[in-house]
XYZ file of C-alpha atoms in Angstrom:
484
model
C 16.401 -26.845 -15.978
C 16.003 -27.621 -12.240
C 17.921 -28.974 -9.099
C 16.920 -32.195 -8.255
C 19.259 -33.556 -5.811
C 22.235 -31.966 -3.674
C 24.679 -34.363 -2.075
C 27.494 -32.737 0.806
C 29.833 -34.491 2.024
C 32.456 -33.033 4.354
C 31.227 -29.542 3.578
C 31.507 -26.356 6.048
C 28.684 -27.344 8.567
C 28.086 -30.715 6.988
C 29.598 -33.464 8.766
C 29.813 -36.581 6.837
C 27.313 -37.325 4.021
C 23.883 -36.217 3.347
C 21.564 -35.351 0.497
C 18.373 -33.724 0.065
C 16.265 -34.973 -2.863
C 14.203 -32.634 -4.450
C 12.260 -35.334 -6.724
C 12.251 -35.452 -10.753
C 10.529 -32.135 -11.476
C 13.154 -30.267 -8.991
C 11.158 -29.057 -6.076
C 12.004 -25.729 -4.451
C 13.095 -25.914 -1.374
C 11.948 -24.731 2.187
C 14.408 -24.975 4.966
C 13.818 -23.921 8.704
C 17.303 -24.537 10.637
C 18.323 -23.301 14.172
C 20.946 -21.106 14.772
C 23.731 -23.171 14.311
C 22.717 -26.226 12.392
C 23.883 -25.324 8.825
C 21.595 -23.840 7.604
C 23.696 -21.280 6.209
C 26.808 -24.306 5.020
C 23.777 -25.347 2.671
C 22.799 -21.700 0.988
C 26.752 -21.329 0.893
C 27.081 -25.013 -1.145
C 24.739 -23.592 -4.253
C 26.618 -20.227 -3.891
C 30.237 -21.405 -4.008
C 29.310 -24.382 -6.459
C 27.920 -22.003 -8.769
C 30.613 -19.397 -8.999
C 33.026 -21.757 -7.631
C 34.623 -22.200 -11.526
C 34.053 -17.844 -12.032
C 35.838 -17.236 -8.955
C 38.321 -20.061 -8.581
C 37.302 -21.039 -5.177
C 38.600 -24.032 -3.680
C 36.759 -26.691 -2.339
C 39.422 -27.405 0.242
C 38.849 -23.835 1.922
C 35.649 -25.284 2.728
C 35.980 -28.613 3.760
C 34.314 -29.730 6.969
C 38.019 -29.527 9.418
C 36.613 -32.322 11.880
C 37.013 -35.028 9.069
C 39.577 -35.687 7.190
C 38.535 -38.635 4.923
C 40.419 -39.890 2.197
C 38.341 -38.662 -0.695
C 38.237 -35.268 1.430
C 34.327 -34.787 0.703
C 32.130 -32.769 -2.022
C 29.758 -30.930 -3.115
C 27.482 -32.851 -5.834
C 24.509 -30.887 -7.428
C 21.770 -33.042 -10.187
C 20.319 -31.668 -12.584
C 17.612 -32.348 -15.427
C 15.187 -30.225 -17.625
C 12.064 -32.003 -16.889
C 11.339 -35.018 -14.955
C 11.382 -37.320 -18.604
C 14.966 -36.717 -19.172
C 18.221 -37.871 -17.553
C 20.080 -37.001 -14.711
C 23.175 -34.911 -15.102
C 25.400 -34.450 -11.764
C 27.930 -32.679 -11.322
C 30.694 -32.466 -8.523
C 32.982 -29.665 -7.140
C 35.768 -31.568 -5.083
C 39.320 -31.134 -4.223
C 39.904 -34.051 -7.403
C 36.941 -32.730 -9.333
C 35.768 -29.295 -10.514
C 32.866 -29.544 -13.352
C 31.363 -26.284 -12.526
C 33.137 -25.245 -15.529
C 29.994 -26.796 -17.550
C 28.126 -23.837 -19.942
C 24.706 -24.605 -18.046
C 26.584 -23.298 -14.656
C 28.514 -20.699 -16.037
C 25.429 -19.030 -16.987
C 23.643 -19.853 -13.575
C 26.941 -17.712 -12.232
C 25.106 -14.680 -13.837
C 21.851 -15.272 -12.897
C 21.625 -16.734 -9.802
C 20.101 -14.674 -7.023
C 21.296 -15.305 -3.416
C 20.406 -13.131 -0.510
C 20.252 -12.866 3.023
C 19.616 -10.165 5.996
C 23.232 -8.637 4.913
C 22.959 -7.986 1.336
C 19.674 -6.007 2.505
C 21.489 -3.921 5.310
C 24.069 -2.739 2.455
C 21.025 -0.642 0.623
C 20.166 1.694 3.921
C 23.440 1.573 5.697
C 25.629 2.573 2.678
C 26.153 5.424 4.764
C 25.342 6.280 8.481
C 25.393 9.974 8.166
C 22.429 12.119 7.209
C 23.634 12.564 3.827
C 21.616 10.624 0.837
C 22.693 7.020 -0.009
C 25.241 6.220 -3.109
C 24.066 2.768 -4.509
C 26.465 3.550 -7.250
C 29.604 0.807 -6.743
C 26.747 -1.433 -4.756
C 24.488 -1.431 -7.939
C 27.897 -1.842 -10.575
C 29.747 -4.169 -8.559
C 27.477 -6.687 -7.404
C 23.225 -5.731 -7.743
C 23.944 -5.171 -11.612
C 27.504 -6.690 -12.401
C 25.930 -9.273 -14.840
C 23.927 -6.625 -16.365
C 24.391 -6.650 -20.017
C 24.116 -2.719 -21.452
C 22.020 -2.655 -24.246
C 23.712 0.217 -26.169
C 26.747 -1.906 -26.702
C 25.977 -5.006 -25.275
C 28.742 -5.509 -23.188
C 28.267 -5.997 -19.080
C 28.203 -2.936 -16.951
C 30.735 -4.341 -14.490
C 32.990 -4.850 -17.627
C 32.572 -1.330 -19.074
C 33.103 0.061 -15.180
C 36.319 -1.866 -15.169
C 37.553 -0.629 -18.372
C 36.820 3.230 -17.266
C 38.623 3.071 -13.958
C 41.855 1.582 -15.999
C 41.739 4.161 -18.462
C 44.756 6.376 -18.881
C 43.462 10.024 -17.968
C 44.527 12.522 -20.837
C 46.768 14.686 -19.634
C 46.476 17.738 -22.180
C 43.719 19.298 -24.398
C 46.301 18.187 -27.304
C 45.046 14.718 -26.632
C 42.015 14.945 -28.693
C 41.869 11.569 -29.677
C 42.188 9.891 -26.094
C 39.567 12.657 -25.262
C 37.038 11.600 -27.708
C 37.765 7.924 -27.017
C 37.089 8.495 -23.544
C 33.960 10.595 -23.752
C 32.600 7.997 -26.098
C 33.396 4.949 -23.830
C 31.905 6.983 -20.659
C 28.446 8.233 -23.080
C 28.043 4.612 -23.673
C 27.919 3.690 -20.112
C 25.734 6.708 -19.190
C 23.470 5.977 -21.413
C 23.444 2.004 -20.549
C 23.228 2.417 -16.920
C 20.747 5.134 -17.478
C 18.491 2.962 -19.165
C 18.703 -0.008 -17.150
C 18.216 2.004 -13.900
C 14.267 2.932 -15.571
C 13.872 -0.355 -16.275
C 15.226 -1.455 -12.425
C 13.215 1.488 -10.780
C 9.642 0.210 -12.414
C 10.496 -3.921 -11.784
C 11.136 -2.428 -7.855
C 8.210 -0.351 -7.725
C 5.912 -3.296 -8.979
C 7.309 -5.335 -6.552
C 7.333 -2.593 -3.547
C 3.787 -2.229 -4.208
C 2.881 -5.471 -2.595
C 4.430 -4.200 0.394
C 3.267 -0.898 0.575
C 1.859 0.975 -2.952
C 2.232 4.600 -0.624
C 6.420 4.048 -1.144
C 7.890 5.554 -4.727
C 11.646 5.536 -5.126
C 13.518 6.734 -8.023
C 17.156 6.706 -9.011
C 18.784 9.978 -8.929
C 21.813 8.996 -11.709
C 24.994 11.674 -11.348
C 26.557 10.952 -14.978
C 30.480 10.148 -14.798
C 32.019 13.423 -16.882
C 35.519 14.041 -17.987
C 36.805 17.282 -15.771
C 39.839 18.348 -17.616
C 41.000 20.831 -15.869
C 41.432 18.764 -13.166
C 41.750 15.861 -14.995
C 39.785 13.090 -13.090
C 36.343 11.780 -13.412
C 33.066 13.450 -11.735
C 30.158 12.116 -11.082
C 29.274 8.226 -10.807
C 26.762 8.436 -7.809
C 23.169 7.023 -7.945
C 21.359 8.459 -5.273
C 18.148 6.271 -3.960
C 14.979 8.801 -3.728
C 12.404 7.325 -1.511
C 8.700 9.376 -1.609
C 6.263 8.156 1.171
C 2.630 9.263 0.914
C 4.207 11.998 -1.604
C 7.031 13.547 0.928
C 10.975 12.758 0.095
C 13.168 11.370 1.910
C 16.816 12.156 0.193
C 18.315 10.037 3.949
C 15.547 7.780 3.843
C 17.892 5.272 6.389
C 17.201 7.808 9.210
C 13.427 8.221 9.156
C 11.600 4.922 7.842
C 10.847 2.011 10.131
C 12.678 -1.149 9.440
C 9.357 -3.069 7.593
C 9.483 -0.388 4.798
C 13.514 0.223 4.897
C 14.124 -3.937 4.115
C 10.874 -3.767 1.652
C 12.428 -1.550 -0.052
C 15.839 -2.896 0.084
C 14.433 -6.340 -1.290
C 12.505 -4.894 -4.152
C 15.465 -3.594 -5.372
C 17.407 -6.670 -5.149
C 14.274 -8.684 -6.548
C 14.075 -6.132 -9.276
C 17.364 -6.406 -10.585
C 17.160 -10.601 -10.924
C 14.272 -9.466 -13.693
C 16.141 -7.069 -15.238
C 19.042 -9.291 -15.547
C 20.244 -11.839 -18.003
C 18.057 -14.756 -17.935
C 19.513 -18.685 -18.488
C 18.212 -22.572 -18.632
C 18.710 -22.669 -14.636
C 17.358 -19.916 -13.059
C 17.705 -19.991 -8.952
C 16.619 -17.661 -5.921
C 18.099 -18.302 -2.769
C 16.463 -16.350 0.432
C 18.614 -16.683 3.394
C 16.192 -14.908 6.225
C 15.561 -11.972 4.582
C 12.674 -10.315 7.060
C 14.595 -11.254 10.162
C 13.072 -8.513 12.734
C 9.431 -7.680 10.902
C 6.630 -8.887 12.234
C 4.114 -11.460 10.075
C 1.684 -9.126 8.599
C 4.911 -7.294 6.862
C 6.023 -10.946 5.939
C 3.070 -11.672 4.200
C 4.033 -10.033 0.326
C 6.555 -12.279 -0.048
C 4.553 -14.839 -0.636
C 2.502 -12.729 -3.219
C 5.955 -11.503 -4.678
C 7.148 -15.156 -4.984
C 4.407 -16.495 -6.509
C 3.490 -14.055 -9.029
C 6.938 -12.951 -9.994
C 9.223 -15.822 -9.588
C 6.937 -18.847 -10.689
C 9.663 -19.514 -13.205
C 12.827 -19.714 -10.257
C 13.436 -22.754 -8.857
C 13.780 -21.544 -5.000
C 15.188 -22.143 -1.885
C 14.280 -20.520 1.025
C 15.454 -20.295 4.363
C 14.663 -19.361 7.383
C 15.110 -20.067 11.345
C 11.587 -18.703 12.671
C 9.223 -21.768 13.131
C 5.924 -19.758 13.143
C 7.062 -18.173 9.818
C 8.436 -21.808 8.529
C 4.820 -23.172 9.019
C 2.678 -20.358 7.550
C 5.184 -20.631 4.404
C 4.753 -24.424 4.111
C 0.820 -24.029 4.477
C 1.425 -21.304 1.436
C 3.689 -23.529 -0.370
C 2.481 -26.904 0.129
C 4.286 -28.465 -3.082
C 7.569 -27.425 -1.721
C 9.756 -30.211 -0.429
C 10.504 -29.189 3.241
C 13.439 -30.223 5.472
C 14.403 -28.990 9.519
C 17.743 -28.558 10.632
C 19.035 -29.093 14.048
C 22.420 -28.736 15.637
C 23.472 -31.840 16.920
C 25.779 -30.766 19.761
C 28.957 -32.702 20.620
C 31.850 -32.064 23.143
C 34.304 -31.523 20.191
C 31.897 -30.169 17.336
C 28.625 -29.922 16.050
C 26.789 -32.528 13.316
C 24.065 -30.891 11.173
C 20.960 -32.898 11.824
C 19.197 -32.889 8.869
C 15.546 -33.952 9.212
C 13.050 -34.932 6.194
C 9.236 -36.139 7.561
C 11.748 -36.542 10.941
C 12.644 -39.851 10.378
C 15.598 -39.594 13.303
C 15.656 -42.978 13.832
C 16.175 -44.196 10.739
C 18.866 -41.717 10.030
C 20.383 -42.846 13.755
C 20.899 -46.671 11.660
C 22.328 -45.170 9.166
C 25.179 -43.577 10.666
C 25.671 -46.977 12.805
C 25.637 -48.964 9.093
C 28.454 -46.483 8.627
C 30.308 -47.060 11.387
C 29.765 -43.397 12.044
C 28.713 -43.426 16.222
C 28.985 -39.997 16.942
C 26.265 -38.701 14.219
C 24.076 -41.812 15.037
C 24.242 -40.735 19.047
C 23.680 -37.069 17.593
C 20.378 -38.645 15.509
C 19.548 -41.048 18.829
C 18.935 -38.236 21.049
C 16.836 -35.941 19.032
C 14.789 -39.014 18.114
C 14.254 -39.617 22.306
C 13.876 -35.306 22.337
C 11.264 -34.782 19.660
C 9.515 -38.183 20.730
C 8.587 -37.305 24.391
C 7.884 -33.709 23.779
C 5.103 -34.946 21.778
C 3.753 -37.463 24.052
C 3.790 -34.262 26.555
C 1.845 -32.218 24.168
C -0.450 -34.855 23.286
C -1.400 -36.735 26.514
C -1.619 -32.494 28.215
C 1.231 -33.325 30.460
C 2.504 -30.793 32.858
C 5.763 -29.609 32.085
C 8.133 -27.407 34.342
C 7.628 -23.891 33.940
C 10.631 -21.801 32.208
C 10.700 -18.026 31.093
C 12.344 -19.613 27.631
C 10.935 -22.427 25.788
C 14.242 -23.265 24.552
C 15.662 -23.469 28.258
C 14.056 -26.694 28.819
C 16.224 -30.207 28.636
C 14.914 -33.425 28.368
C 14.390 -34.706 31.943
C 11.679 -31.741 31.672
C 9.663 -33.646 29.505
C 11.153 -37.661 30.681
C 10.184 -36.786 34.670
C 6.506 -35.978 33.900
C 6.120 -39.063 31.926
C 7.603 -41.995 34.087
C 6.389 -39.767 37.046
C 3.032 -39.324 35.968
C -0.212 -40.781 38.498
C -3.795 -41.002 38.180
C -6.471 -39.432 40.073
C -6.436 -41.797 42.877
C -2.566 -41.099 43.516
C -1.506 -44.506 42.169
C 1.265 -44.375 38.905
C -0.167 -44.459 35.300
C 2.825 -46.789 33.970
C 3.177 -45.233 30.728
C 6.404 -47.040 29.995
C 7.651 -50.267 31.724
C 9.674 -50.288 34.451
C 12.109 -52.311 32.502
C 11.886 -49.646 29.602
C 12.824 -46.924 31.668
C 15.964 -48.543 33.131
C 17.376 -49.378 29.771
C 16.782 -45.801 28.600
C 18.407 -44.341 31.785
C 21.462 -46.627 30.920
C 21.651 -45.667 27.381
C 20.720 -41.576 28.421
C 23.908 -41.945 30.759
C 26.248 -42.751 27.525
C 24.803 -43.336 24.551
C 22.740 -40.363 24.045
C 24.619 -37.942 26.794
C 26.764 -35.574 24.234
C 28.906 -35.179 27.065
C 29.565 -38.715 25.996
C 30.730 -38.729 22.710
C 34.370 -37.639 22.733
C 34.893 -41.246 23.132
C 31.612 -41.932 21.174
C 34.061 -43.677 18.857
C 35.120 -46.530 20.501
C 31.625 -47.735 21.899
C 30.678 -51.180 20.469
C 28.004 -50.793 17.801
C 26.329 -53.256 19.396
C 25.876 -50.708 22.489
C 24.506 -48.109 20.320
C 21.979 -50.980 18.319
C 20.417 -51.596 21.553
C 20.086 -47.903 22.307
C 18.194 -47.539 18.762
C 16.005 -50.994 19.463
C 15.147 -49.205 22.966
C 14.035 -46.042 21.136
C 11.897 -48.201 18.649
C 10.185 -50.075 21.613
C 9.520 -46.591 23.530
C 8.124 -45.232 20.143
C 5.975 -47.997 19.722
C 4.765 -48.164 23.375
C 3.854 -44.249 23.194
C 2.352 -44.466 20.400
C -0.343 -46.826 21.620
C -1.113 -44.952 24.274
C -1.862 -41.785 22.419
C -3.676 -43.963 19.743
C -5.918 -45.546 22.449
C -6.903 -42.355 24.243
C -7.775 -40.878 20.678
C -10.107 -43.815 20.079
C -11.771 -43.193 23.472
C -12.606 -39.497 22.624
């Protein structure tokens, strides 16, 4: 069973409506998205929608607060099993909640989501020198769908039923005793069991990062005490061994590459080890922010040869690392994110094969001008940087890439002269005046607090501009290519 289309509307981040289509055999997903640009709204949608029936979460705590439209928006996800049979969808709404369906309700135990947080919790359990408890992290989230094979019942169940028992009191209570010493031999020996199974899965997987890097679990059994009557025990201590020495406080000697490897194997580790189901997912919300490529690298080895049967999304807002992935993964469907800046907000600009214009039309077709301004002016962005790039343009020097604005790229262009002083004329005269009219409103986000009430005829011409700079640009760079 695979994803094969997920529609937002009004969602966190997501402004309005828009879908990614991940074809009839499900695709997994690549994503690069700037800081900003919702990026995270989207791993959040398969999250929430997932557990959203498991955890009776509300789609109106979510919705997008900048519009309030009648229907109040949604999150719709598709599925199908293989690309020959129908379409199921199924929506999560204020009105609608169908993620009680048994397909979901088993993705809520098998799903694997995780970003740069989930990995800090491993090696920052503690911040003392003393050794690190993965104990409650392991029970109450790494492992809580864990089913223990002695009784098979889930570990977070069986952990839940031991911290509500009544504590005997008195020796006299022999009964509650044995009862007790049963229930907490059961989970010993469960937990016990699945931590071997846990430790080899990570090891196997740490190996592609680094084979000199062992860890072990170091399981402190829960014991009736008593005397004192209370529980003892319950700690799983991590044991890392680098090029044979031990680190018991391995969080205040190793690097950061081999302290998130490690960290990731375990969480990887655990989605093998854990119930499987029809719709198996991986999400991968930046997970190596901070390590350079070469340490990057496995992951691609891990996801190939271990998760071949996940249907993936990954995420990620490092360009260089976004284009060595899609090289890796070239049968991924790939989408870019971009925050589409406003005076009042910020529109998610959601970019397949960047077809900005046509997504610009769009939003005008739907009476929507603020997101088709939004769409307007990264089409006129992304357009002239690449005329720049192509035509070796000089472009003002700044210490940050991400410093420059547009008239950094527009000035050398309409400015630009040939050898004998006299001006090239990229772009007609004409051209350039309608541009600098529509640049003053149209596409200025100072602008678009009253956005709104522009006449969509306004904003039409702005788009037919755009088309006719496109088109003029792109003859140039196609004749000095046939020249070469």
């Amino acid at each position: 069973m695979r994803i094969t289309k997920i529609a937002l509307k009004n969602f966190r981040a997501f402004y309005a409506d828009h879908e990614i289509d991940l074809g009839k055999k499900g695709k997994n997903l690549l994503v690069y998205g700037e800081n900003g640009s919702g990026k995270s709204s989207l791993l959040k949608a398969i999250e929430l929608f997932i557990d959203s029936h498991v955890r009776d979460y509300q789609f109106t705590n979510y919705r997008n607060f900048h519009r309030i439209d009648t229907d109040g928006g949604h999150v719709k996800i598709s599925m199908r099993a293989t690309k020959n049979d129908p379409e199921t969808t199924y929506e999560w709404s204020d009105t609608t909640r169908e993620t009680d369906a048994p397909l979901i309700l088993q993705a809520a135990k098998t799903r694997g989501s995780l970003d740069y947080k989930s990995l800090l919790k491993v090696y920052f359990l503690t911040q003392d020198n003393s050794e690190i408890d993965l104990f409650k992290l392991l029970i109450e989230e790494i492992l809580n769908n864990t089913r223990n094979n002695f009784t098979d019942r889930l570990l977070s169940e069986e952990w839940e039923e031991i911290i509500n028992y009544p504590i005997p009191r008195s020796a006299k209570h022999t009964n509650k005793i044995q009862e007790l010493q049963s229930i907490l031999d059961n989970f010993n020996n469960g937990l016990d069991s699945i931590l071997q199974l846990l430790k080899n899965e990570a090891i196997d997987i740490l190996n592609q990062f680094d084979n000199s890097i062992i860890i072990d679990f170091n399981f402190n059994r829960l014991e009736f005490d008593l005397p004192n009557k209370c529980l003892t025990g319950g700690n799983v201590y991590l044991q890392v061994h680098v090029n044979q020495i031990n680190f018991t406080s391995p969080h205040q000697f190793l690097n950061e590459a081999k302290l998130s490897a490690i960290a990731l194997s375990i969480y990887l580790a655990a989605l093998k080890t854990n119930p499987s189901s029809p719709l198996k997912i991986l999400v991968l919300d930046d997970v190596l922010i901070g390590l350079d490529m070469s340490n990057r690298i496995p992951i691609i080895h891990i996801l190939k040869e271990k998760f071949n049967d996940y249907q993936i999304f990954l995420m990620t807002y490092d360009k260089e690392w976004y284009e060595l992935l899609k090289r890796h993964f070239n049968d991924w469907k790939t989408i870019e994110l971009y925050a589409g800046r406003g005076i009042d907000y910020e529109i998610p600009i959601l970019v397949e094969n960047k077809k900005y214009l046509e997504k610009a039309q769009n939003y005008l077709q739907a009476h929507d001008h603020t997101a088709a301004a939004v769409y307007l002016r990264k089409a006129f962005e992304v357009r002239i940087k690449s005329f720049c790039e192509k035509m070796n343009l000089r472009v003002k020097y700044r210490e940050k890439a991400k410093d420059l604005d547009t008239n950094d790229f527009w000035e050398p262009i309409i400015n630009a002269k040939n050898s004998d002083g006299t001006p090239k004329n990229y772009i007609s005269t004409a051209l350039i005046s309608l541009l600098g009219q529509h640049r003053t409103f149209i596409m200025n986000p100072l602008s678009h607090a009253t956005l709104a009430f522009a006449p969509a005829r306004e904003i039409q011409d702005a788009i037919d501009s755009m088309r006719q700079l496109e088109n003029e640009l792109d003859a140039i760079v196609n004749s000095r290519n046939s020249n070469l």
